[in-house]
Coordinates of C-alpha atoms and ligand atoms in Angstrom, one line a residue:
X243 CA 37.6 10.0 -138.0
X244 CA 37.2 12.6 -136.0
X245 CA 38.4 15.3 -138.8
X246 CA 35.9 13.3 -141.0
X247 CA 32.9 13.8 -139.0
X248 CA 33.3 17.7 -138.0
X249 CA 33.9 18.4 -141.4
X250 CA 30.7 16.2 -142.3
X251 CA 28.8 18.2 -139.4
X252 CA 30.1 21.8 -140.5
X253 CA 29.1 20.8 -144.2
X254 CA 25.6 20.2 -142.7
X255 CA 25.2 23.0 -140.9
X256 CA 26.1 25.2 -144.2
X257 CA 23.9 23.7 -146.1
X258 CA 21.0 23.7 -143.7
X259 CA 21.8 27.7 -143.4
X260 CA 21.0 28.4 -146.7
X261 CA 17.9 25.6 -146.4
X262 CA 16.9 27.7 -143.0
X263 CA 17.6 31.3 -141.9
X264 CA 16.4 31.0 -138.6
X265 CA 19.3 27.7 -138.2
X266 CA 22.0 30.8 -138.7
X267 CA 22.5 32.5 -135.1
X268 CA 22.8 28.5 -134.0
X269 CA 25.2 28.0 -137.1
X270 CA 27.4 31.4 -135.8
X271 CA 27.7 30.4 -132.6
X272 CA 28.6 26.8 -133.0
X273 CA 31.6 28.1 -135.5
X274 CA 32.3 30.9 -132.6
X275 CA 32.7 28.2 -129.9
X276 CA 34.8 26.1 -132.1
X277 CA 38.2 27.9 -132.0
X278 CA 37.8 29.2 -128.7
X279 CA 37.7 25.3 -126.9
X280 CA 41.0 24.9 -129.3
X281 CA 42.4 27.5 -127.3
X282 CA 41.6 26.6 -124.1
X283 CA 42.9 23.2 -125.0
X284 CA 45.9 25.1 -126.5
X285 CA 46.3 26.9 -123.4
X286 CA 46.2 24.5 -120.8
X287 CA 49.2 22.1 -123.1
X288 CA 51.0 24.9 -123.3
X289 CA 50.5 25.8 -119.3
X290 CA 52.0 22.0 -118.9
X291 CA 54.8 21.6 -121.0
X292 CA 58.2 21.9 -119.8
X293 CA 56.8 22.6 -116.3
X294 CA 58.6 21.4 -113.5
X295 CA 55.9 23.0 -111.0
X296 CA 52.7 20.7 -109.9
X297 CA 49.9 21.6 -111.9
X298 CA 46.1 21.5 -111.2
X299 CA 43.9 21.6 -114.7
X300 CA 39.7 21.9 -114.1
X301 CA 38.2 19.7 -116.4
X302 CA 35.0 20.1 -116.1
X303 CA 33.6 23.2 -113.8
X304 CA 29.8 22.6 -113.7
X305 CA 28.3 21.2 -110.9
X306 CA 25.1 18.7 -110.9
X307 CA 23.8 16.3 -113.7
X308 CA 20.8 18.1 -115.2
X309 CA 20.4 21.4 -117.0
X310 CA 22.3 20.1 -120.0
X311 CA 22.1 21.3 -123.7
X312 CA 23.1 23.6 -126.2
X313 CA 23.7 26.2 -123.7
X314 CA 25.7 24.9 -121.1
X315 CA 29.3 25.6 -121.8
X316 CA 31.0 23.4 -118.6
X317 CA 31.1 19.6 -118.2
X318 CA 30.8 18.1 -114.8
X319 CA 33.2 17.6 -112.1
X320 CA 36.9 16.2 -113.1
X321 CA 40.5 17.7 -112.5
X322 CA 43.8 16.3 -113.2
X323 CA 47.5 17.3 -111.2
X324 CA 50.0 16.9 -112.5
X325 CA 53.6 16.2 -110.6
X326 CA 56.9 14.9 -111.2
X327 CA 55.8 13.5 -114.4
X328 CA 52.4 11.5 -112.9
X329 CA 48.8 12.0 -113.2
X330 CA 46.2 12.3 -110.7
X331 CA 42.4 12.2 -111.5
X332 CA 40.2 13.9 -109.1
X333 CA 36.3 13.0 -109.8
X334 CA 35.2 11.6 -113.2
X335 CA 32.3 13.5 -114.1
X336 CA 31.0 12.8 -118.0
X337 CA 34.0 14.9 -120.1
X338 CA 36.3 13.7 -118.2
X339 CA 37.7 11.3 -120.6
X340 CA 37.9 13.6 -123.3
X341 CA 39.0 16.7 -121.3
X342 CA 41.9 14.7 -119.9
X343 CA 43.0 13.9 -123.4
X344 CA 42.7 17.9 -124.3
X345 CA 45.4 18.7 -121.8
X346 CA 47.6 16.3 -123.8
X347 CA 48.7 14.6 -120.6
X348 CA 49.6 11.2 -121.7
X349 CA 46.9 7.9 -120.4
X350 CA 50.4 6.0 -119.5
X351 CA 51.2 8.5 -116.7
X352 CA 47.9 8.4 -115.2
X353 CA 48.9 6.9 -111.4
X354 CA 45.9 7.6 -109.6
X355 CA 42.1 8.4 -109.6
X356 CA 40.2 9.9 -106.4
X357 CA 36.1 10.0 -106.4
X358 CA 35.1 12.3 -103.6
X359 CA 31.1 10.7 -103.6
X360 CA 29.0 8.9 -105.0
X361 CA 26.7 10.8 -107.5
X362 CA 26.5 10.9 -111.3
X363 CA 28.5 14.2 -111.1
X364 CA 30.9 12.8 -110.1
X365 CA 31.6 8.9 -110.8
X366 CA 29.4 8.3 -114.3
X367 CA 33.0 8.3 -116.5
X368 CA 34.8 6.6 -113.9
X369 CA 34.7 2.7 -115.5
X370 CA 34.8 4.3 -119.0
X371 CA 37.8 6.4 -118.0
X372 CA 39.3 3.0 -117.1
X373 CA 38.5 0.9 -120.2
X374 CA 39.3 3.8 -122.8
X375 CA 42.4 4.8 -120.2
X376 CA 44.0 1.0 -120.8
X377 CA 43.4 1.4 -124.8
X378 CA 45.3 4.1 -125.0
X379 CA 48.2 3.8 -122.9
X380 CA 47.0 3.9 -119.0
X381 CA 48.7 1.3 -117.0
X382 CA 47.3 -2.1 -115.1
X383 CA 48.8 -0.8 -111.5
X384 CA 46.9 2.3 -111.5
X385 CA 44.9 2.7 -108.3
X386 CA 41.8 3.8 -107.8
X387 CA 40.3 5.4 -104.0
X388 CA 37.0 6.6 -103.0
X389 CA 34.1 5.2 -100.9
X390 CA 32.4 2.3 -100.6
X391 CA 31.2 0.5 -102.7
X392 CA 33.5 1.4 -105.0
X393 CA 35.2 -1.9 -104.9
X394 CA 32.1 -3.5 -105.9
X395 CA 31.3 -0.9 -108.6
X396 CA 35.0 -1.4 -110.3
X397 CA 34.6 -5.7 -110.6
X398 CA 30.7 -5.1 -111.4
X399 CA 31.8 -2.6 -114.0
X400 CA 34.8 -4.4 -115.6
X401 CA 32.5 -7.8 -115.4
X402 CA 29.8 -5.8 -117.8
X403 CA 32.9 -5.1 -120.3
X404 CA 35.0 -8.3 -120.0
X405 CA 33.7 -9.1 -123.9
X406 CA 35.1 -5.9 -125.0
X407 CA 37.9 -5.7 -123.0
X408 CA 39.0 -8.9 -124.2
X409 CA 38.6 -8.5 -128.3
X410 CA 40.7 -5.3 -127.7
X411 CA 43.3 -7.7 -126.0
X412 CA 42.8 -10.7 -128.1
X413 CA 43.5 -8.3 -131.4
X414 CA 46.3 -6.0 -130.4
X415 CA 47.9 -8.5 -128.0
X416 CA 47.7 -6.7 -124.9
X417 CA 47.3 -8.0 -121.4
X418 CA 43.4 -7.4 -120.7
X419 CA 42.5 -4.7 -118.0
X420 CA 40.8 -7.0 -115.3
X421 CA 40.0 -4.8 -113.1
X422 CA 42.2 -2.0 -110.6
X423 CA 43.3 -2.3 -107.3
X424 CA 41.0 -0.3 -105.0
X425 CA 41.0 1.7 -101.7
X426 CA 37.7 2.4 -100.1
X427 CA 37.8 5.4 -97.9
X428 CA 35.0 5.8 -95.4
X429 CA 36.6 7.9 -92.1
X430 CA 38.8 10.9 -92.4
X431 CA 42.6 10.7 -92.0
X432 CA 45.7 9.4 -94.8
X433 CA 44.3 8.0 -98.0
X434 CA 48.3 7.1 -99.7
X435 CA 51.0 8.0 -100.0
X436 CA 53.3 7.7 -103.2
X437 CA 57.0 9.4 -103.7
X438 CA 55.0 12.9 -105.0
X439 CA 52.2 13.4 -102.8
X440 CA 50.4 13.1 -99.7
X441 CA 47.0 12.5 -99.8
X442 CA 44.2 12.7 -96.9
X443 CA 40.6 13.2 -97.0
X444 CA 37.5 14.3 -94.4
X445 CA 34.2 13.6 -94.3
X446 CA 31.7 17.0 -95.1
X447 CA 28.3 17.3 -95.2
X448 CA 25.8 16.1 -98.2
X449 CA 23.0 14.1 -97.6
X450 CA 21.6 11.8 -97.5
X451 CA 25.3 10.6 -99.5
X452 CA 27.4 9.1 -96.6
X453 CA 30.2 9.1 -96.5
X454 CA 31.3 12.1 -99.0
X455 CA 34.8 13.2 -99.1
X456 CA 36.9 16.6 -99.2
X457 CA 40.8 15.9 -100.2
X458 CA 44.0 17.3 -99.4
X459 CA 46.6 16.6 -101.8
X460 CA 50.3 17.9 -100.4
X461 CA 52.6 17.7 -103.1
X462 CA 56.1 18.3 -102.6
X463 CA 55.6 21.9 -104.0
X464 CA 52.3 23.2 -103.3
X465 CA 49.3 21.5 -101.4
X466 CA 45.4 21.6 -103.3
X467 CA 42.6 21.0 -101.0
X468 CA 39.5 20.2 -102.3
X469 CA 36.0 20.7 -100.7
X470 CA 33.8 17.8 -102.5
X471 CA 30.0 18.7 -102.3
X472 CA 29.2 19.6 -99.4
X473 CA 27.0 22.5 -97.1
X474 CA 29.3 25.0 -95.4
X475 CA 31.7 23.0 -93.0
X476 CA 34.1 23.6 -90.8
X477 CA 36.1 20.6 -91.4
X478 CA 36.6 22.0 -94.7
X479 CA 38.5 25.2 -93.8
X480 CA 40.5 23.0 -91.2
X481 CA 41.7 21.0 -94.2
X482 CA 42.4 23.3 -96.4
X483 CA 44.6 25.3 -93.4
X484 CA 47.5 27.0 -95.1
X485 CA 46.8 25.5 -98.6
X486 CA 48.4 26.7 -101.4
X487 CA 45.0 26.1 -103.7
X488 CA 41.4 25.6 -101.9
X489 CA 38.9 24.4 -104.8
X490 CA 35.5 24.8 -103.3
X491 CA 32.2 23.9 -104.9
X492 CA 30.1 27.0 -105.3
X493 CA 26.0 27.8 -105.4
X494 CA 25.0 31.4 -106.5
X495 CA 21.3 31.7 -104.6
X496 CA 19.7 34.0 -106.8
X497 CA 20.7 32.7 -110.1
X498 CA 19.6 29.3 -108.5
X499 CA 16.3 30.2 -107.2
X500 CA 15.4 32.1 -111.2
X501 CA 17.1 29.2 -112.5
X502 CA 14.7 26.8 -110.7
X503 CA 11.8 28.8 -111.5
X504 CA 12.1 28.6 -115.1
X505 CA 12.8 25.1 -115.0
X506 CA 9.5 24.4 -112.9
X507 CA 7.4 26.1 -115.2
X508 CA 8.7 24.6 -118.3
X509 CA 7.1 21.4 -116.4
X510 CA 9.5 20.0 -113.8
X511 CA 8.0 17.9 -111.5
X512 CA 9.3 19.5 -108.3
X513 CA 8.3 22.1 -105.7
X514 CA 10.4 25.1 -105.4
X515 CA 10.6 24.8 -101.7
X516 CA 11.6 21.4 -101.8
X517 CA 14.8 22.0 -104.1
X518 CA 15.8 25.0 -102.5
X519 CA 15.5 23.0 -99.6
X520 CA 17.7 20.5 -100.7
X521 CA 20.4 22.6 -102.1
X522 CA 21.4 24.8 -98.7
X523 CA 21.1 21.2 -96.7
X524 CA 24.0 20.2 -99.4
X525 CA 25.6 23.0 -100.8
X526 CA 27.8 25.8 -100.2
X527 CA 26.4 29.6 -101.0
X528 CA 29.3 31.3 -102.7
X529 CA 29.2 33.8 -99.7
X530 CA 30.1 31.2 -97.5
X531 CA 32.8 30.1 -99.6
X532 CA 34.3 32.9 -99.2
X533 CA 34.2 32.6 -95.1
X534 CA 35.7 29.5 -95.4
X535 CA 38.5 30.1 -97.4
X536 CA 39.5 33.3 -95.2
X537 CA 39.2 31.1 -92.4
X538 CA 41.6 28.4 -93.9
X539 CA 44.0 30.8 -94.9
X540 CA 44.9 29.3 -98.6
X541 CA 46.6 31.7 -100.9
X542 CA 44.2 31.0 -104.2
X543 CA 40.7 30.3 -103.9
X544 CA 39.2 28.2 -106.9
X545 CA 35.2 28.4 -107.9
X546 CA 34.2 25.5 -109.2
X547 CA 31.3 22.6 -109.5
X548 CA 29.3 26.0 -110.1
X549 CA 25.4 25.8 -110.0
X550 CA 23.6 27.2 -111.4
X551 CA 26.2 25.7 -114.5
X552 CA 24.5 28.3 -116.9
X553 CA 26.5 30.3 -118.7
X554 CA 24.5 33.9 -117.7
X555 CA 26.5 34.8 -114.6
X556 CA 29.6 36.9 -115.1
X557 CA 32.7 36.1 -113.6
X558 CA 32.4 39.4 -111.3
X559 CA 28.9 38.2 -109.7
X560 CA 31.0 34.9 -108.6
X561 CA 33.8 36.7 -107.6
X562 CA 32.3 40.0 -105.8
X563 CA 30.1 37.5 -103.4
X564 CA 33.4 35.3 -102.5
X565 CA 35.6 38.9 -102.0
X566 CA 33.4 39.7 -99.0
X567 CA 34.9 37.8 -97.3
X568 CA 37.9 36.5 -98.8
X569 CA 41.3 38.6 -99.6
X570 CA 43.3 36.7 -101.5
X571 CA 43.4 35.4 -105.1
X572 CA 40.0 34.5 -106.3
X573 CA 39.7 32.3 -110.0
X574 CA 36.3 31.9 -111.3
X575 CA 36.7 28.2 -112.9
X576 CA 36.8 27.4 -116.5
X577 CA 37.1 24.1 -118.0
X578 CA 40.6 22.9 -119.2
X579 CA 42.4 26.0 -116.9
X580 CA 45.0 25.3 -115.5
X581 CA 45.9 26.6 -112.1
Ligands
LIG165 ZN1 28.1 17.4 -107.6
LIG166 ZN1 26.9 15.5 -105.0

């Protein structure tokens, strides 16, 4: 099917180049971008086979919900670790069902999914993750934790897709998904605990979503903290003290503030003060990121949930702001690497 279809698409596009030169430098670069996802998909399987070591893979590296389209090379928010054979999903932005299946990690060992708040970002594939998770493989006992209401939003969610749910059962004789046993989390402190890993989370700072969560994850062999969305918060560099891997949403201010611009005077309906606004009340500079990982004293520092989510800044613009402040390793995300 799929084959079918990009071969169908690719035929198009040839024959609309010779129907309409100005469709080629779209054509080129669609054919350009094609091998390369292969081989980041490539690269993060290979990354995970064999390997005994816990592994973190970014799914999706762009922060936010808008500025979509041709141009915008990262999907929202969602990781996967890997340990010991299981799968842990952190944040189910929209990719994250098909990212997860690029990494080539099996739906059957997926134990766990974490959502650190409640925006589209960050929960929008989090139902469909479950439905299209139990077709193909995923397990009725996995567990799902994150704040309230997420109980609510699970039975309301399976409740809209009991009909489908229950032809997929009634044909391939399968027990149907009903729904997953939930956690709420809503004050700091231990979220679980499994044979593998340790999990805790804090509150930070991004309103007006209450409560938003930062998570530790302490695996046997390496701990990964992750900040959530958040302003620049101390709580965060206490959590992350000593991590091996401190993945920390980033904003880079003057991309932002051009970014914004062009976007109100294409006819966006906001004022340039207000959004600005909004975005240092709930967001981290990538400056400050920087602080805060010195501060927490993590080995590897991970960019990621970048905005802007364009594709214009360079790798060394993220990386010189953090390195004022921070000496260790710095990775600039990319989705499907794995760390
Ligand atoms: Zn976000
Ligand atoms: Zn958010």
């Amino acid at each position: 099917m799929t084959d079918t279809s990009s071969a169908l698409s690719r035929r198009t596009l040839l024959a609309g180049l010779a129907a309409a030169p100005t469709l080629t430098t779209a054509a080129a670069s669609v054919a350009a971008q094609t091998p390369a996802a292969k081989t980041a998909a490539e690269q993060a399987q290979t990354a995970l086979k064999d390997t005994k070591a816990t592994k973190l893979v970014l799914l999706g590296t762009g922060g936010g919900v808008g500025g979509l389209g041709p141009r915008r090379t990262r999907k929202m928010t969602s990781h996967v670790m890997l340990s010991n054979g299981a799968a842990y999903v952190l944040d189910c932005g929209v990719g994250v069902i098909d990212q997860y299946a690029l990494t080539g990690i099996p739906f059957s060992v997926l134990r766990s999914i974490f959502i650190t708040h409640h925006h589209a970002d960050h929960n929008i594939e989090y139902g469909p993750l479950l439905v299209v998770g139990w077709v193909n493989g995923m397990h009725l006992d996995v567990r799902a934790f994150g704040p309230p209401p997420l109980k609510q939003m699970t039975e309301d969610f399976m409740r809209a897709y009991k009909t489908t749910v229950d032809f997929w059962a009634e044909d391939f004789k399968m027990t149907p998904l009903v729904t997953v046993d939930v956690k709420e989390v809503s004050a700091a402190g231990l979220v679980t605990q499994d044979d593998n890993v340790k999990v805790s989370a804090i509150i930070v700072e991004h309103p007006p979503v209450k409560p938003a969560l930062g998570y530790r994850f302490d695996f046997k062999d390496r701990s990964i903290a992750f900040s959530g969305d958040t302003a620049p918060l101390e709580a965060v560099a206490k959590m992350a003290q000593g991590a091996d891997v401190l993945v920390h949403e980033a904003m880079y201010v003057p991309a932002l503030e051009a970014y914004t611009r062009d976007e109100i005077a294409k006819g966006r309906p906001v004022k340039f003060e207000d959004v600005m606004a909004h975005m240092k009340a709930d967001h981290t500079p990538v400056e400050d990121v920087g602080r805060i990982a010195q501060e927490a004293g993590v080995k590897t520092l991970v960019l990621s949930h970048l905005v802007p989510a364009t594709d214009g800044i360079t790798d060394d613009a993220w990386r010189s702001a953090a390195e004022k402040y921070f000496k260790g390793e710095i990775i600039v995300g990319k989705d499907l690497m794995v760390v």
